[in-house]
Amino acid sequence: MHASLMVLAGVACIAGIFPVLYGNKAHRWILTASSMLGRLFITSAFSIVYLYTLELYPTCIRNGALGTMSTFARVGGSVAPYILNFSDLVSGKVGRIMPMILMGPLSVIAGLLSLLLPETNNRKMMDNFSDLTESGELKFAVGELPKKSLNTIGASRSIRVWYSFLDISIPFSSS
């Protein structure tokens, strides 16, 4: 669902390019409609992705992961208004569509890449790192530490996790 909403947001943003390049003032409503549809789709996708990311992490790090994701979302929200300044780099009609050229394809790419994430439907939410190895989704490489001591690792250590194609270092604290 979130992938389709992100792709639709990108398509709506890309569709807003054509009234600017090829239309006249009578076609401005198409630009407004595609902008509002893009905003609707991306806001809906953000709400779904917000909940979806919570399902991906075990309970022991879920609140920290949510905080990290929320921080990056707020940084992105802070930088987004400056993307409008890209229109100052190029003059004319092409300059007016520069933000749409950037944001439309990025939304489509993000939607397609989110298809690579695992499905969480009808799955038990994981409580700790032991549940991650049982699910078969993640492989642990902990160095010298035996697998049995994963729950007793102090907060100063971190576990390196290979999740399909990502290499993530997750700080772990037993609570």
PDB file of C-alpha atoms in Angstrom:
ATOM      1  CA  MET A   1       0.000   0.000   0.000  1.00  0.00           C
ATOM      2  CA  HIS A   2       2.715   2.469   0.979  1.00  0.00           C
ATOM      3  CA  ALA A   3       4.712   1.687  -2.141  1.00  0.00           C
ATOM      4  CA  SER A   4       1.758   2.380  -4.419  1.00  0.00           C
ATOM      5  CA  LEU A   5       0.994   5.648  -2.616  1.00  0.00           C
ATOM      6  CA  MET A   6       4.600   6.812  -2.987  1.00  0.00           C
ATOM      7  CA  VAL A   7       4.644   5.900  -6.673  1.00  0.00           C
ATOM      8  CA  LEU A   8       1.317   7.687  -7.206  1.00  0.00           C
ATOM      9  CA  ALA A   9       2.691  10.761  -5.433  1.00  0.00           C
ATOM     10  CA  GLY A  10       5.670  10.769  -7.776  1.00  0.00           C
ATOM     11  CA  VAL A  11       3.487  10.293 -10.840  1.00  0.00           C
ATOM     12  CA  ALA A  12       1.230  13.165  -9.729  1.00  0.00           C
ATOM     13  CA  CYS A  13       4.277  15.366  -9.235  1.00  0.00           C
ATOM     14  CA  ILE A  14       5.671  14.439 -12.653  1.00  0.00           C
ATOM     15  CA  ALA A  15       2.234  15.055 -14.210  1.00  0.00           C
ATOM     16  CA  GLY A  16       2.396  18.630 -12.903  1.00  0.00           C
ATOM     17  CA  ILE A  17       5.334  19.279 -15.207  1.00  0.00           C
ATOM     18  CA  PHE A  18       3.294  19.138 -18.404  1.00  0.00           C
ATOM     19  CA  PRO A  19       0.826  22.000 -17.757  1.00  0.00           C
ATOM     20  CA  VAL A  20       3.776  24.269 -16.946  1.00  0.00           C
ATOM     21  CA  LEU A  21       5.749  23.335 -20.060  1.00  0.00           C
ATOM     22  CA  TYR A  22       2.990  22.932 -22.631  1.00  0.00           C
ATOM     23  CA  GLY A  23      -0.131  24.558 -21.213  1.00  0.00           C
ATOM     24  CA  ASN A  24      -1.409  28.089 -20.911  1.00  0.00           C
ATOM     25  CA  LYS A  25      -3.172  29.848 -18.043  1.00  0.00           C
ATOM     26  CA  ALA A  26      -6.348  27.853 -18.709  1.00  0.00           C
ATOM     27  CA  HIS A  27      -4.469  24.656 -17.819  1.00  0.00           C
ATOM     28  CA  ARG A  28      -3.205  25.858 -14.414  1.00  0.00           C
ATOM     29  CA  TRP A  29      -5.957  23.904 -12.651  1.00  0.00           C
ATOM     30  CA  ILE A  30      -4.223  20.705 -13.777  1.00  0.00           C
ATOM     31  CA  LEU A  31      -1.051  21.811 -11.983  1.00  0.00           C
ATOM     32  CA  THR A  32      -3.048  22.604  -8.834  1.00  0.00           C
ATOM     33  CA  ALA A  33      -4.936  19.295  -8.975  1.00  0.00           C
ATOM     34  CA  SER A  34      -1.799  17.213  -9.527  1.00  0.00           C
ATOM     35  CA  SER A  35      -0.018  19.059  -6.707  1.00  0.00           C
ATOM     36  CA  MET A  36      -2.879  18.417  -4.294  1.00  0.00           C
ATOM     37  CA  LEU A  37      -3.114  14.762  -5.319  1.00  0.00           C
ATOM     38  CA  GLY A  38       0.643  14.368  -4.864  1.00  0.00           C
ATOM     39  CA  ARG A  39       0.379  15.937  -1.409  1.00  0.00           C
ATOM     40  CA  LEU A  40      -2.505  13.604  -0.506  1.00  0.00           C
ATOM     41  CA  PHE A  41      -0.628  10.503  -1.620  1.00  0.00           C
ATOM     42  CA  ILE A  42       2.674  11.387   0.054  1.00  0.00           C
ATOM     43  CA  THR A  43       0.940  12.306   3.330  1.00  0.00           C
ATOM     44  CA  SER A  44      -0.918   8.998   3.287  1.00  0.00           C
ATOM     45  CA  ALA A  45       2.285   7.113   2.518  1.00  0.00           C
ATOM     46  CA  PHE A  46       4.086   8.859   5.385  1.00  0.00           C
ATOM     47  CA  SER A  47       1.393   7.763   7.834  1.00  0.00           C
ATOM     48  CA  ILE A  48       1.604   4.158   6.686  1.00  0.00           C
ATOM     49  CA  VAL A  49       5.420   4.074   6.586  1.00  0.00           C
ATOM     50  CA  TYR A  50       5.508   5.516  10.111  1.00  0.00           C
ATOM     51  CA  LEU A  51       3.583   2.492  11.416  1.00  0.00           C
ATOM     52  CA  TYR A  52       5.312   0.024   9.107  1.00  0.00           C
ATOM     53  CA  THR A  53       8.785   0.892  10.398  1.00  0.00           C
ATOM     54  CA  LEU A  54       7.635   0.119  13.939  1.00  0.00           C
ATOM     55  CA  GLU A  55       6.785  -3.418  12.879  1.00  0.00           C
ATOM     56  CA  LEU A  56      10.252  -4.007  11.436  1.00  0.00           C
ATOM     57  CA  TYR A  57      12.178  -3.562  14.699  1.00  0.00           C
ATOM     58  CA  PRO A  58      12.151  -5.684  17.863  1.00  0.00           C
ATOM     59  CA  THR A  59      10.565  -4.183  20.966  1.00  0.00           C
ATOM     60  CA  CYS A  60      13.914  -3.680  22.708  1.00  0.00           C
ATOM     61  CA  ILE A  61      15.011  -1.043  20.141  1.00  0.00           C
ATOM     62  CA  ARG A  62      11.666   0.048  18.682  1.00  0.00           C
ATOM     63  CA  ASN A  63      11.468   3.406  20.458  1.00  0.00           C
ATOM     64  CA  GLY A  64      15.058   4.303  19.551  1.00  0.00           C
ATOM     65  CA  ALA A  65      14.483   3.302  15.941  1.00  0.00           C
ATOM     66  CA  LEU A  66      11.300   5.365  15.804  1.00  0.00           C
ATOM     67  CA  GLY A  67      13.154   8.356  17.234  1.00  0.00           C
ATOM     68  CA  THR A  68      15.923   8.015  14.659  1.00  0.00           C
ATOM     69  CA  MET A  69      13.468   7.677  11.776  1.00  0.00           C
ATOM     70  CA  SER A  70      11.441  10.622  13.055  1.00  0.00           C
ATOM     71  CA  THR A  71      14.596  12.736  13.280  1.00  0.00           C
ATOM     72  CA  PHE A  72      15.471  12.033   9.653  1.00  0.00           C
ATOM     73  CA  ALA A  73      11.882  12.781   8.629  1.00  0.00           C
ATOM     74  CA  ARG A  74      12.041  16.147  10.403  1.00  0.00           C
ATOM     75  CA  VAL A  75      15.389  16.971   8.789  1.00  0.00           C
ATOM     76  CA  GLY A  76      13.843  16.167   5.416  1.00  0.00           C
ATOM     77  CA  GLY A  77      10.870  18.377   6.234  1.00  0.00           C
ATOM     78  CA  SER A  78      13.222  21.206   7.165  1.00  0.00           C
ATOM     79  CA  VAL A  79      15.231  20.905   3.950  1.00  0.00           C
ATOM     80  CA  ALA A  80      12.203  20.517   1.643  1.00  0.00           C
ATOM     81  CA  PRO A  81      11.316  24.237   1.399  1.00  0.00           C
ATOM     82  CA  TYR A  82      14.817  24.971   0.134  1.00  0.00           C
ATOM     83  CA  ILE A  83      14.195  22.710  -2.843  1.00  0.00           C
ATOM     84  CA  LEU A  84      11.954  25.463  -4.184  1.00  0.00           C
ATOM     85  CA  ASN A  85      15.105  27.574  -4.489  1.00  0.00           C
ATOM     86  CA  PHE A  86      16.318  25.222  -7.214  1.00  0.00           C
ATOM     87  CA  SER A  87      13.998  27.138  -9.521  1.00  0.00           C
ATOM     88  CA  ASP A  88      16.337  30.147  -9.114  1.00  0.00           C
ATOM     89  CA  LEU A  89      19.196  28.208 -10.711  1.00  0.00           C
ATOM     90  CA  VAL A  90      17.470  27.925 -14.097  1.00  0.00           C
ATOM     91  CA  SER A  91      15.294  30.612 -15.590  1.00  0.00           C
ATOM     92  CA  GLY A  92      12.048  30.195 -17.482  1.00  0.00           C
ATOM     93  CA  LYS A  93       9.617  27.304 -17.510  1.00  0.00           C
ATOM     94  CA  VAL A  94      12.308  24.720 -16.863  1.00  0.00           C
ATOM     95  CA  GLY A  95      13.247  26.559 -13.672  1.00  0.00           C
ATOM     96  CA  ARG A  96       9.658  26.425 -12.449  1.00  0.00           C
ATOM     97  CA  ILE A  97       9.532  22.647 -12.844  1.00  0.00           C
ATOM     98  CA  MET A  98      12.926  21.912 -11.233  1.00  0.00           C
ATOM     99  CA  PRO A  99      11.411  20.992  -7.825  1.00  0.00           C
ATOM    100  CA  MET A 100       8.943  18.650  -9.528  1.00  0.00           C
ATOM    101  CA  ILE A 101      11.727  17.085 -11.602  1.00  0.00           C
ATOM    102  CA  LEU A 102      13.616  16.340  -8.394  1.00  0.00           C
ATOM    103  CA  MET A 103      10.813  15.246  -6.071  1.00  0.00           C
ATOM    104  CA  GLY A 104       8.697  13.211  -8.523  1.00  0.00           C
ATOM    105  CA  PRO A 105      11.291  10.632  -9.561  1.00  0.00           C
ATOM    106  CA  LEU A 106      12.676  10.428  -5.999  1.00  0.00           C
ATOM    107  CA  SER A 107       9.229   9.514  -4.717  1.00  0.00           C
ATOM    108  CA  VAL A 108       8.821   6.864  -7.417  1.00  0.00           C
ATOM    109  CA  ILE A 109      12.270   5.415  -6.645  1.00  0.00           C
ATOM    110  CA  ALA A 110      11.554   5.365  -2.888  1.00  0.00           C
ATOM    111  CA  GLY A 111       8.241   3.614  -3.509  1.00  0.00           C
ATOM    112  CA  LEU A 112       9.857   0.967  -5.679  1.00  0.00           C
ATOM    113  CA  LEU A 113      12.727   0.426  -3.225  1.00  0.00           C
ATOM    114  CA  SER A 114      10.254  -0.032  -0.385  1.00  0.00           C
ATOM    115  CA  LEU A 115       9.009  -3.145  -2.178  1.00  0.00           C
ATOM    116  CA  LEU A 116      12.278  -4.797  -1.150  1.00  0.00           C
ATOM    117  CA  LEU A 117      11.376  -4.549   2.551  1.00  0.00           C
ATOM    118  CA  PRO A 118       9.959  -7.689   4.209  1.00  0.00           C
ATOM    119  CA  GLU A 119       6.245  -8.256   4.595  1.00  0.00           C
ATOM    120  CA  THR A 120       4.993  -7.847   8.174  1.00  0.00           C
ATOM    121  CA  ASN A 121       1.379  -8.908   7.670  1.00  0.00           C
ATOM    122  CA  ASN A 122       0.234 -11.802   9.908  1.00  0.00           C
ATOM    123  CA  ARG A 123       3.587 -11.955  11.684  1.00  0.00           C
ATOM    124  CA  LYS A 124       4.226 -11.864  15.396  1.00  0.00           C
ATOM    125  CA  MET A 125       6.037  -8.701  16.415  1.00  0.00           C
ATOM    126  CA  MET A 126       9.551  -9.441  17.622  1.00  0.00           C
ATOM    127  CA  ASP A 127      10.413  -8.789  21.263  1.00  0.00           C
ATOM    128  CA  ASN A 128      14.208  -9.100  21.281  1.00  0.00           C
ATOM    129  CA  PHE A 129      17.158  -9.970  19.085  1.00  0.00           C
ATOM    130  CA  SER A 130      16.695 -13.714  19.604  1.00  0.00           C
ATOM    131  CA  ASP A 131      13.408 -13.483  17.717  1.00  0.00           C
ATOM    132  CA  LEU A 132      15.241 -11.954  14.773  1.00  0.00           C
ATOM    133  CA  THR A 133      17.387 -15.028  14.246  1.00  0.00           C
ATOM    134  CA  GLU A 134      14.392 -17.357  14.582  1.00  0.00           C
ATOM    135  CA  SER A 135      12.502 -15.541  11.845  1.00  0.00           C
ATOM    136  CA  GLY A 136      15.256 -16.236   9.312  1.00  0.00           C
ATOM    137  CA  GLU A 137      15.195 -12.626   8.121  1.00  0.00           C
ATOM    138  CA  LEU A 138      18.403 -11.462   9.772  1.00  0.00           C
ATOM    139  CA  LYS A 139      21.853 -12.946  10.208  1.00  0.00           C
ATOM    140  CA  PHE A 140      24.057 -11.927  13.097  1.00  0.00           C
ATOM    141  CA  ALA A 141      27.798 -11.452  13.047  1.00  0.00           C
ATOM    142  CA  VAL A 142      28.821 -10.640  16.599  1.00  0.00           C
ATOM    143  CA  GLY A 143      32.586 -11.155  16.526  1.00  0.00           C
ATOM    144  CA  GLU A 144      33.865 -13.156  19.511  1.00  0.00           C
ATOM    145  CA  LEU A 145      30.567 -13.136  21.395  1.00  0.00           C
ATOM    146  CA  PRO A 146      28.651 -16.425  21.427  1.00  0.00           C
ATOM    147  CA  LYS A 147      25.073 -16.385  20.196  1.00  0.00           C
ATOM    148  CA  LYS A 148      23.756 -17.274  23.687  1.00  0.00           C
ATOM    149  CA  SER A 149      25.027 -14.022  25.189  1.00  0.00           C
ATOM    150  CA  LEU A 150      23.120 -11.693  22.874  1.00  0.00           C
ATOM    151  CA  ASN A 151      20.686 -10.681  25.611  1.00  0.00           C
ATOM    152  CA  THR A 152      23.474  -9.886  28.094  1.00  0.00           C
ATOM    153  CA  ILE A 153      25.461  -7.469  25.937  1.00  0.00           C
ATOM    154  CA  GLY A 154      26.052  -4.108  27.643  1.00  0.00           C
ATOM    155  CA  ALA A 155      24.917  -0.797  26.202  1.00  0.00           C
ATOM    156  CA  SER A 156      28.472   0.046  25.119  1.00  0.00           C
ATOM    157  CA  ARG A 157      28.604  -2.811  22.603  1.00  0.00           C
ATOM    158  CA  SER A 158      26.821  -2.971  19.304  1.00  0.00           C
ATOM    159  CA  ILE A 159      25.602  -5.798  17.127  1.00  0.00           C
ATOM    160  CA  ARG A 160      26.331  -5.713  13.426  1.00  0.00           C
ATOM    161  CA  VAL A 161      23.329  -6.901  11.474  1.00  0.00           C
ATOM    162  CA  TRP A 162      23.230  -7.833   7.812  1.00  0.00           C
ATOM    163  CA  TYR A 163      19.703  -7.362   6.620  1.00  0.00           C
ATOM    164  CA  SER A 164      19.472  -8.583   3.039  1.00  0.00           C
ATOM    165  CA  PHE A 165      21.485  -5.848   1.302  1.00  0.00           C
ATOM    166  CA  LEU A 166      21.940  -3.344   4.157  1.00  0.00           C
ATOM    167  CA  ASP A 167      24.796  -3.251   6.666  1.00  0.00           C
ATOM    168  CA  ILE A 168      23.492  -1.705   9.877  1.00  0.00           C
ATOM    169  CA  SER A 169      25.118  -1.339  13.289  1.00  0.00           C
ATOM    170  CA  ILE A 170      22.489  -1.369  16.028  1.00  0.00           C
ATOM    171  CA  PRO A 171      23.354  -0.362  19.602  1.00  0.00           C
ATOM    172  CA  PHE A 172      21.879  -2.922  21.966  1.00  0.00           C
ATOM    173  CA  SER A 173      21.001  -2.570  25.616  1.00  0.00           C
ATOM    174  CA  SER A 174      19.332  -5.236  27.702  1.00  0.00           C
ATOM    175  CA  SER A 175      16.455  -3.878  29.722  1.00  0.00           C
TER     176      SER A 175
END
